[in-house]
CSV table of C-alpha atoms in Angstrom, one decimal:
chain,number,residue,atom,x,y,z
A,1,MET,CA,-95.7,16.8,35.0
A,2,LYS,CA,-94.0,17.7,31.5
A,3,VAL,CA,-90.7,19.5,33.5
A,4,SER,CA,-88.9,16.5,34.0
A,5,VAL,CA,-85.9,15.5,32.5
A,6,ASN,CA,-87.2,13.0,30.0
A,7,GLU,CA,-90.0,15.4,29.1
A,8,LEU,CA,-87.4,18.1,28.0
A,9,LEU,CA,-84.0,16.6,27.1
A,10,ASN,CA,-82.5,13.6,25.2
A,11,ILE,CA,-80.0,12.8,27.2
A,12,GLU,CA,-78.7,10.5,24.3
A,13,GLU,CA,-77.1,14.2,23.0
A,14,LEU,CA,-74.9,14.6,25.7
A,15,ASP,CA,-71.9,12.3,26.5
A,16,ALA,CA,-71.5,13.0,30.0
A,17,ARG,CA,-75.3,12.3,30.4
A,18,ALA,CA,-74.4,10.0,33.9
A,19,ILE,CA,-74.8,13.9,35.7
A,20,PHE,CA,-78.5,13.2,35.5
A,21,GLU,CA,-78.5,9.5,36.7
A,22,GLY,CA,-81.4,9.7,39.8
A,23,VAL,CA,-82.3,12.9,38.8
A,24,LYS,CA,-86.1,13.9,38.6
A,25,TYR,CA,-85.9,17.6,37.3
A,26,PRO,CA,-83.4,18.9,35.4
A,27,TRP,CA,-82.2,21.7,37.5
A,28,GLU,CA,-81.2,19.4,40.3
A,29,ALA,CA,-78.2,18.6,37.8
A,30,LEU,CA,-77.0,22.4,38.4
A,31,THR,CA,-75.3,21.7,41.7
A,32,GLU,CA,-73.6,19.0,41.0
A,33,ILE,CA,-71.5,19.9,37.8
A,34,LYS,CA,-68.4,21.1,39.5
A,35,ASP,CA,-68.1,17.6,41.3
A,36,PHE,CA,-69.2,15.7,38.3
A,37,ILE,CA,-66.5,17.3,35.7
A,38,PHE,CA,-63.7,16.2,38.5
A,39,GLU,CA,-65.1,12.8,38.3
A,40,TYR,CA,-65.9,12.6,34.7
A,41,ALA,CA,-62.7,13.8,33.7
A,42,LYS,CA,-60.3,11.1,34.8
A,43,ASN,CA,-62.0,8.7,32.2
A,44,LEU,CA,-62.1,11.2,29.9
A,45,PRO,CA,-60.9,9.7,25.9
A,46,SER,CA,-57.6,10.1,25.0
A,47,ASP,CA,-58.7,12.5,22.1
A,48,PHE,CA,-59.5,15.3,25.1
A,49,GLU,CA,-56.7,17.7,25.7
A,50,ARG,CA,-56.1,19.5,28.8
A,51,ILE,CA,-55.3,23.2,28.2
A,52,LYS,CA,-55.2,24.5,31.7
A,53,GLU,CA,-55.8,23.7,34.8
A,54,PHE,CA,-59.2,21.7,34.9
A,55,VAL,CA,-60.0,22.8,31.2
A,56,TRP,CA,-60.6,19.9,29.4
A,57,VAL,CA,-61.5,20.0,25.1
A,58,GLY,CA,-62.0,17.5,22.9
A,59,LYS,CA,-60.5,16.7,19.1
A,60,GLY,CA,-61.5,19.7,16.3
A,61,THR,CA,-62.5,21.9,19.0
A,62,THR,CA,-61.0,25.4,18.0
A,63,ILE,CA,-61.1,28.2,20.4
A,64,GLU,CA,-60.3,31.7,19.2
A,65,LYS,CA,-58.2,34.7,20.5
A,66,ASN,CA,-59.4,36.5,23.6
A,67,VAL,CA,-61.5,33.7,24.7
A,68,ILE,CA,-61.1,33.5,28.5
A,69,ILE,CA,-62.3,29.6,30.0
A,70,LYS,CA,-62.0,29.4,33.7
A,71,GLY,CA,-62.4,25.5,34.7
A,72,PRO,CA,-63.5,23.1,36.1
A,73,ALA,CA,-65.3,22.7,32.4
A,74,ILE,CA,-65.3,20.1,30.0
A,75,ILE,CA,-65.6,21.0,25.9
A,76,GLY,CA,-66.6,18.4,23.4
A,77,TYR,CA,-65.8,17.5,19.8
A,78,ASN,CA,-65.8,20.3,17.1
A,79,CYS,CA,-67.1,23.0,18.7
A,80,GLN,CA,-66.3,26.9,17.8
A,81,ILE,CA,-65.3,28.8,20.7
A,82,ARG,CA,-65.4,32.1,19.1
A,83,HIS,CA,-63.6,35.9,19.7
A,84,SER,CA,-64.3,37.0,23.2
A,85,ALA,CA,-66.4,34.0,24.7
A,86,TYR,CA,-66.6,33.6,28.5
A,87,ILE,CA,-66.7,30.4,29.5
A,88,ARG,CA,-66.1,30.2,33.8
A,89,ASP,CA,-67.1,27.6,36.5
A,90,ASN,CA,-68.7,24.9,36.2
A,91,VAL,CA,-69.6,24.1,32.2
A,92,ILE,CA,-70.3,21.4,30.5
A,93,ILE,CA,-70.3,21.6,26.8
A,94,GLY,CA,-71.3,18.8,24.4
A,95,ASN,CA,-70.1,18.4,20.6
A,96,ASP,CA,-70.8,20.5,17.6
A,97,VAL,CA,-71.2,23.3,19.8
A,98,VAL,CA,-71.2,27.8,18.8
A,99,ILE,CA,-70.1,29.4,21.6
A,100,GLY,CA,-70.5,33.0,19.5
A,101,ASN,CA,-68.6,36.3,20.2
A,102,SER,CA,-68.9,38.0,23.6
A,103,SER,CA,-71.2,35.3,25.1
A,104,GLU,CA,-70.8,34.1,28.7
A,105,ILE,CA,-71.8,31.0,29.9
A,106,LYS,CA,-71.8,30.1,34.0
A,107,ASN,CA,-72.5,26.6,35.9
A,108,SER,CA,-74.7,25.2,33.0
A,109,ILE,CA,-75.1,22.2,30.9
A,110,LEU,CA,-75.3,22.3,26.7
A,111,PHE,CA,-76.1,19.7,25.4
A,112,ASN,CA,-74.7,18.6,21.7
A,113,LYS,CA,-75.3,21.2,18.9
A,114,VAL,CA,-76.2,24.0,21.1
A,115,GLN,CA,-75.7,27.5,19.3
A,116,VAL,CA,-75.6,30.5,21.7
A,117,PRO,CA,-73.4,32.7,18.8
A,118,HIS,CA,-74.1,36.0,19.3
A,119,TYR,CA,-74.1,38.3,22.9
A,120,ASN,CA,-76.1,35.6,25.0
A,121,TYR,CA,-75.7,35.3,28.8
A,122,VAL,CA,-76.3,31.3,29.5
A,123,GLY,CA,-76.4,31.3,33.8
A,124,ASP,CA,-77.5,28.4,36.0
A,125,SER,CA,-78.8,27.0,33.4
A,126,ILE,CA,-79.4,24.0,31.0
A,127,LEU,CA,-79.6,24.0,26.4
A,128,GLY,CA,-81.3,20.7,24.9
A,129,TYR,CA,-80.1,19.2,22.4
A,130,LYS,CA,-80.4,21.8,19.0
A,131,SER,CA,-81.8,24.2,21.1
A,132,HIS,CA,-80.6,27.7,19.5
A,133,LEU,CA,-80.4,31.5,21.4
A,134,GLY,CA,-81.0,34.2,19.2
A,135,ALA,CA,-78.3,37.6,19.7
A,136,GLY,CA,-78.5,38.9,22.9
A,137,ALA,CA,-80.9,36.3,24.4
A,138,ILE,CA,-80.1,36.0,28.2
A,139,THR,CA,-81.2,33.5,31.1
A,140,SER,CA,-81.3,35.6,33.9
A,141,ASN,CA,-80.7,33.3,37.2
A,142,LEU,CA,-80.9,35.6,40.3
A,143,LYS,CA,-84.8,37.1,41.4
A,144,SER,CA,-84.1,40.7,42.4
A,145,ASP,CA,-85.1,39.8,45.5
A,146,GLY,CA,-82.6,37.4,46.6
A,147,THR,CA,-85.3,34.6,47.2
A,148,LEU,CA,-85.2,31.3,45.9
A,149,VAL,CA,-86.4,30.8,42.8
A,150,LYS,CA,-89.3,28.3,42.0
A,151,VAL,CA,-90.8,26.6,39.2
A,152,LYS,CA,-94.3,27.9,38.1
A,153,TYR,CA,-95.8,24.7,36.0
A,154,GLU,CA,-99.8,25.7,34.8
A,155,LYS,CA,-101.3,25.9,38.5
A,156,ASP,CA,-98.3,24.5,40.6
A,157,ILE,CA,-95.9,25.6,42.0
A,158,ILE,CA,-92.3,23.6,42.6
A,159,GLU,CA,-89.5,24.1,44.7
A,160,THR,CA,-86.4,24.2,43.8
A,161,GLY,CA,-84.0,25.3,46.7
A,162,LEU,CA,-81.9,27.3,44.2
A,163,ARG,CA,-81.0,31.1,44.9
A,164,LYS,CA,-79.7,31.0,41.5
A,165,PHE,CA,-81.1,29.3,38.6
A,166,GLY,CA,-81.9,30.7,35.2
A,167,ALA,CA,-83.7,28.4,32.3
A,168,ILE,CA,-84.1,25.0,31.0
A,169,VAL,CA,-84.5,25.2,27.6
A,170,GLY,CA,-85.8,21.7,26.3
A,171,ASP,CA,-84.4,19.9,22.7
A,172,LEU,CA,-84.7,21.8,19.4
A,173,ALA,CA,-86.2,25.2,21.4
A,174,GLU,CA,-85.7,28.3,19.3
A,175,VAL,CA,-85.4,31.8,21.5
A,176,GLY,CA,-85.7,34.8,19.7
A,177,CYS,CA,-83.6,37.4,19.9
A,178,ASN,CA,-83.2,39.8,22.7
A,179,SER,CA,-85.2,38.0,24.5
A,180,VAL,CA,-85.1,37.6,28.3
A,181,LEU,CA,-85.5,33.8,30.5
A,182,ASN,CA,-86.4,34.9,33.8
A,183,PRO,CA,-85.3,32.5,36.6
A,184,GLY,CA,-87.0,29.4,36.9
A,185,THR,CA,-88.2,29.4,33.5
A,186,ILE,CA,-89.0,26.1,31.3
A,187,ILE,CA,-89.1,26.2,27.6
A,188,GLY,CA,-90.5,22.6,26.3
A,189,LYS,CA,-89.3,20.8,23.5
A,190,ASP,CA,-89.5,22.3,19.7
A,191,SER,CA,-91.0,25.2,21.1
A,192,ILE,CA,-90.5,29.0,19.7
A,193,VAL,CA,-89.7,32.2,21.9
A,194,TYR,CA,-90.4,35.2,19.7
A,195,PRO,CA,-88.0,38.2,19.8
A,196,LEU,CA,-88.0,40.5,22.7
A,197,SER,CA,-89.8,38.4,24.5
A,198,SER,CA,-89.7,38.5,28.7
A,199,VAL,CA,-90.5,35.2,29.6
A,200,ARG,CA,-91.8,33.4,33.0
A,201,GLY,CA,-92.9,30.0,33.9
A,202,TYR,CA,-93.8,27.7,32.1
A,203,ILE,CA,-94.1,27.3,28.3
A,204,PRO,CA,-95.3,23.5,26.7
A,205,GLU,CA,-93.2,22.0,24.0
A,206,LYS,CA,-94.5,22.5,20.3
A,207,SER,CA,-95.7,26.1,21.6
A,208,ILE,CA,-95.2,29.3,20.2
A,209,LEU,CA,-94.5,32.4,22.8
A,210,LYS,CA,-95.3,35.7,20.9
A,211,SER,CA,-94.5,38.9,21.7
A,212,THR,CA,-98.1,39.8,23.4
A,213,GLY,CA,-97.5,36.4,26.3
A,214,GLU,CA,-100.2,34.6,24.5
A,215,ILE,CA,-99.0,31.0,24.1
A,216,VAL,CA,-100.5,28.8,20.8
A,217,HIS,CA,-99.7,25.5,19.5
A,218,ARG,CA,-96.7,25.4,16.5
A,219,LYS,CA,-98.4,23.2,13.8
């Protein structure tokens, strides 16, 4: 199955990559973020600053006015946390990441060079290296009936055991403006989602998901 950690994510593009040790499917790491942060923070380099209780920020990161950060959270080097962003509870952010105005991040892992620059919600999700969410694109992390989230991979159903789980967005993937990634969505590496899409299930790597729901290979 191409939904394993190594199929979707280059863990070398995350300093905190140890969170994926012994993990088969990336969403398994979501329940470990809080405890991992507390242990990982004990050995952070000296160029990290503890700016408030359980919040550590790397050198070169800028935090603009009216940003709210609730720990535990680790934010890497040279990130931009822009006006009115909201980072809350159990967040690991890599290096050179952009968290834009009015964007919210919760219980998630963002790899290096991720961009969520405008009005995005990322909850209980993992965004791979250099992935990008267009303006207004969100991860929906809770099913309307409150049941556990399942991953639909081709003809198979994978039980996650998670009540809250948004999406795994693979390295270099692009999600168009105002798209919704429904609970349990998996987007493969180097894929494109058209704007205004409602995405479910598994999108293979190097694919294009059109607004009609048609999936074509990306040349």
